Coordinates of C-alpha atoms in Angstrom, one line a residue:
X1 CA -18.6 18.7 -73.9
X2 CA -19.6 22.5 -74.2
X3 CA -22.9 21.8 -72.7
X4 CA -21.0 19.9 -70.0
X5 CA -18.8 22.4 -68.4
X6 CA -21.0 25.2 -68.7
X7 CA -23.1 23.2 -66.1
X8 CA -20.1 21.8 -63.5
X9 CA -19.4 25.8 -63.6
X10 CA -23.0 27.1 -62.8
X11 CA -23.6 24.5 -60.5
X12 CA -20.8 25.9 -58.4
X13 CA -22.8 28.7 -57.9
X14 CA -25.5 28.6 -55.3
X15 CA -26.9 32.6 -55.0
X16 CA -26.0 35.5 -56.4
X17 CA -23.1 37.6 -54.8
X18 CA -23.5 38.9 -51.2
X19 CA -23.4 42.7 -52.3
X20 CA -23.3 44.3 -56.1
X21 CA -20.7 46.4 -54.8
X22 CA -16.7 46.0 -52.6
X23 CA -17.1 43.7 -49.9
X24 CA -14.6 43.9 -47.1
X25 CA -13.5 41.1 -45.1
X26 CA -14.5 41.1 -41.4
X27 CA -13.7 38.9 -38.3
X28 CA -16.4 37.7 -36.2
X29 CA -16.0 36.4 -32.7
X30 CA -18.7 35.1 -30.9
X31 CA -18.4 33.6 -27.3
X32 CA -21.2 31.2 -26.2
X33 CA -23.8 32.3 -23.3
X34 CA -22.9 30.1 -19.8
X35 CA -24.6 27.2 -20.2
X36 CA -26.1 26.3 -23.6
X37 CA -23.5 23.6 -24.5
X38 CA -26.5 20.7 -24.5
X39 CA -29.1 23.0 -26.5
X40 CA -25.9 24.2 -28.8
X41 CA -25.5 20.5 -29.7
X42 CA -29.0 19.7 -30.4
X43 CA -29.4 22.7 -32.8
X44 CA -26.3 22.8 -34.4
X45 CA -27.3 20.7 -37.3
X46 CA -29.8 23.6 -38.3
X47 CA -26.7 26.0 -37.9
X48 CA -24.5 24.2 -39.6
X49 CA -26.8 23.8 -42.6
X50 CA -27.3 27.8 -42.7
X51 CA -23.2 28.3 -42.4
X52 CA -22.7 26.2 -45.6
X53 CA -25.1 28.0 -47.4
X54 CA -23.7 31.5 -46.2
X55 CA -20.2 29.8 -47.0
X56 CA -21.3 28.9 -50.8
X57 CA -22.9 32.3 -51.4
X58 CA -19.5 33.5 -50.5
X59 CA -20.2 35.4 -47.3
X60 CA -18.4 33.0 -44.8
X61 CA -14.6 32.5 -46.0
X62 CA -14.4 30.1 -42.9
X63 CA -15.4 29.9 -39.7
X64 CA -15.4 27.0 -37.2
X65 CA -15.7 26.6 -33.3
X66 CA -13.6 27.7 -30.6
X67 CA -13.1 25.3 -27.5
X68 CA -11.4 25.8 -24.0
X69 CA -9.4 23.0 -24.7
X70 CA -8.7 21.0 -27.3
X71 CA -11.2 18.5 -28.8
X72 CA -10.2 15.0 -27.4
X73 CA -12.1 12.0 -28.0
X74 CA -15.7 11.8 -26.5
X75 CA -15.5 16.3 -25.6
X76 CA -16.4 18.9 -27.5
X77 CA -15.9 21.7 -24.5
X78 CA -16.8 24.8 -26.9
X79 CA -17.0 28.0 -25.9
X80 CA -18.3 30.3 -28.7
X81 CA -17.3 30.4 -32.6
X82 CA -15.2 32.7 -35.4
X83 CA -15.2 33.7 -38.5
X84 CA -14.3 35.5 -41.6
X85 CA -17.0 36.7 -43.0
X86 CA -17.5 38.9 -46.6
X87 CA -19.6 41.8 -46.7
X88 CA -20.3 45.7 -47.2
X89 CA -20.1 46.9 -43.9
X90 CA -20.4 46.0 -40.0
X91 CA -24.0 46.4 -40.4
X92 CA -24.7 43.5 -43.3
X93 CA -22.6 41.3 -41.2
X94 CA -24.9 41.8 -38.0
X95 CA -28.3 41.7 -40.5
X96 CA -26.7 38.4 -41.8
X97 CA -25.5 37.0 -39.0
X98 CA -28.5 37.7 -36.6
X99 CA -30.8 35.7 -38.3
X100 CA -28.9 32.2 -37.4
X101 CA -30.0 29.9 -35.3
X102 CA -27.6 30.4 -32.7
X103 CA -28.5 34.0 -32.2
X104 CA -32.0 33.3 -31.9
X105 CA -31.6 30.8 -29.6
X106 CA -29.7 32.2 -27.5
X107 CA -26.3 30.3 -27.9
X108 CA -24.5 33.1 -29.4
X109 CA -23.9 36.1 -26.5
X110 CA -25.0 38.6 -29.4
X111 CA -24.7 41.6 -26.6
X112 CA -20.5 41.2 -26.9
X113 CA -20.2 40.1 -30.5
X114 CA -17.0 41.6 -31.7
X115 CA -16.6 42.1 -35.7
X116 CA -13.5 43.6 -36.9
X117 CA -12.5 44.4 -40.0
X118 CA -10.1 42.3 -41.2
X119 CA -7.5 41.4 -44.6
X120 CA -6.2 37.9 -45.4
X121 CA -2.5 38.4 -46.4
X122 CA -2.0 34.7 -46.6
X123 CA -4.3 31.7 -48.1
X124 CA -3.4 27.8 -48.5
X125 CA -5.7 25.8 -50.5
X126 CA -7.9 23.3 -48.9
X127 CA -6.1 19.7 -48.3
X128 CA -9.3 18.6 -48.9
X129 CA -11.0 20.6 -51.7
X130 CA -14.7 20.6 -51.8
X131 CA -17.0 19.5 -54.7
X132 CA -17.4 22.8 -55.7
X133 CA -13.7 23.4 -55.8
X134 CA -12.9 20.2 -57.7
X135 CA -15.6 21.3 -60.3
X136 CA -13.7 24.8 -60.8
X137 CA -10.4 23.4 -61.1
X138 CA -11.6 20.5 -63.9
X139 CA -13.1 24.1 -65.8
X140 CA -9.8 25.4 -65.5
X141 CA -8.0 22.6 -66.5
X142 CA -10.2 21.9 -69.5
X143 CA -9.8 25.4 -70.9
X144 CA -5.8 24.9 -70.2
X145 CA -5.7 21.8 -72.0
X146 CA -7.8 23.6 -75.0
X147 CA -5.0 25.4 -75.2
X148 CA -2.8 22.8 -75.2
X149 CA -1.1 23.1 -72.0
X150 CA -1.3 20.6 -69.1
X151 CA -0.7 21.8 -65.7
X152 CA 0.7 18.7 -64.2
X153 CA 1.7 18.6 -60.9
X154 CA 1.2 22.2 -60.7
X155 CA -2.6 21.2 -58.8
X156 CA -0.3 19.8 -56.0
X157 CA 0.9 23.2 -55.3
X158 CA -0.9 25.9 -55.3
X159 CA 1.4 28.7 -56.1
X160 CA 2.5 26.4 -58.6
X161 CA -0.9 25.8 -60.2
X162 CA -1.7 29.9 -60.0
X163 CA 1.2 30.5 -61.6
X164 CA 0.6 28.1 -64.3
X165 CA -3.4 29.5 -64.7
X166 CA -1.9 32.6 -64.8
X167 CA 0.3 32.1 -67.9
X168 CA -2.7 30.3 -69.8
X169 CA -5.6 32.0 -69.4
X170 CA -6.7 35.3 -70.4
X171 CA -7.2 38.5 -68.1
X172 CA -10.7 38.0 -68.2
X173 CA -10.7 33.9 -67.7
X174 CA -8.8 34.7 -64.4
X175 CA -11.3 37.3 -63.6
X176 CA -13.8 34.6 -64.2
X177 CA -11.9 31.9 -62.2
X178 CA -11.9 34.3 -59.2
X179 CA -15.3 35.0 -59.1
X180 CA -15.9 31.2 -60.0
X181 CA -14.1 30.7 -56.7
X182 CA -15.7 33.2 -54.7
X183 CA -19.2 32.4 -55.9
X184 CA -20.1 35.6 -57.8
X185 CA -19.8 34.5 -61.6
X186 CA -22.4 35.4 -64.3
X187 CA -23.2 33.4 -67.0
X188 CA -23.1 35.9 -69.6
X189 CA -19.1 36.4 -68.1
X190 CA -18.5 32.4 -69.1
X191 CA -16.0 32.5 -71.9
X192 CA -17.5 31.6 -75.6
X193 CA -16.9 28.3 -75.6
X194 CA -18.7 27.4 -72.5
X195 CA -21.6 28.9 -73.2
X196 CA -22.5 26.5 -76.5

């Protein structure tokens, strides 16, 4: 079971963290160069492969398209993209960033990027959690059950659950939870009994 849980927790991790040291968080906005909507489309798939990498190494919080209007059936009239982003300093995020696909094929207007740092004050957890996700919240609820304490409906509400994961777990289990989440945990960090 040990052996089990150890790997759903390192597989959650795909690289090591963007920077050793404080990252900062940064907006990106990017507006699309007139007329690339039909070359955006047909390379997109290679962008979007890269952005889910950068988002499971933890250097993308989110990011998504921005349209003129919104998307109806059929249209997908977009007009550049945004981001949060995690990273050092204004210059990591251009090094990073400049080496998509859309900034080397012109998509992007790289000339009027604008990055700004940035704080989240407020986060919701997914509705729809990702694999990863699910895989950290089974560790988590594994260790709480250990412990003999089941979280309930606390998943369905996540100041609920945090709350609840705060109470159980240790200082340095929630220090290991949040890395967990943000993509930067060690394996000599995992707690004893996940390492057997």
């Amino acid at each position: 079971m040990a052996q089990a849980v150890r790997t759903a927790v390192l597989s959650t991790i795909s690289s090591p963290s963007i920077a050793a040291g404080k990252t900062s968080e940064w907006l990106v906005l990017l507006a699309d160069k007139p007329g690339v909507l039909e070359r955006r489309l047909q390379i997109r798939p290679v962008h979007s492969k890269n952005f889910v990498r950068l988002h499971e190494s933890g250097f993308v919080s989110w990011a998504g398209p921005v349209f003129e209007e919104h998307v109806i059936e059929g249209t997908r009239p977009f007009i550049g993209s945004i981001m949060v982003v995690n990273a050092p300093s204004r210059e990591i995020v251009k090094e990073t960033l400049q080496k998509d696909i859309f900034v080397k094929e012109g998509i992007w207007d790289w000339d009027h990027v604008r990055i700004f740092p940035f704080r989240t004050i407020l986060r919701q957890a997914a509705r729809n959690p990702s694999p990863r996700s699910e895989r950290i919240v089974r560790v988590v609820t594994l260790i709480c059950h250990g412990r003999g304490v089941r979280l309930g409906d606390a998943h369905h509400d996540a100041t609920k659950h945090a709350e609840k994961v705060a109470s159980v777990l240790k200082p340095v289990e929630r220090l290991i939870s949040e890395a967990t989440f943000r993509g930067v945990i060690m394996p000599f960090l995992l707690p004893e009994q996940l390492r057997s």
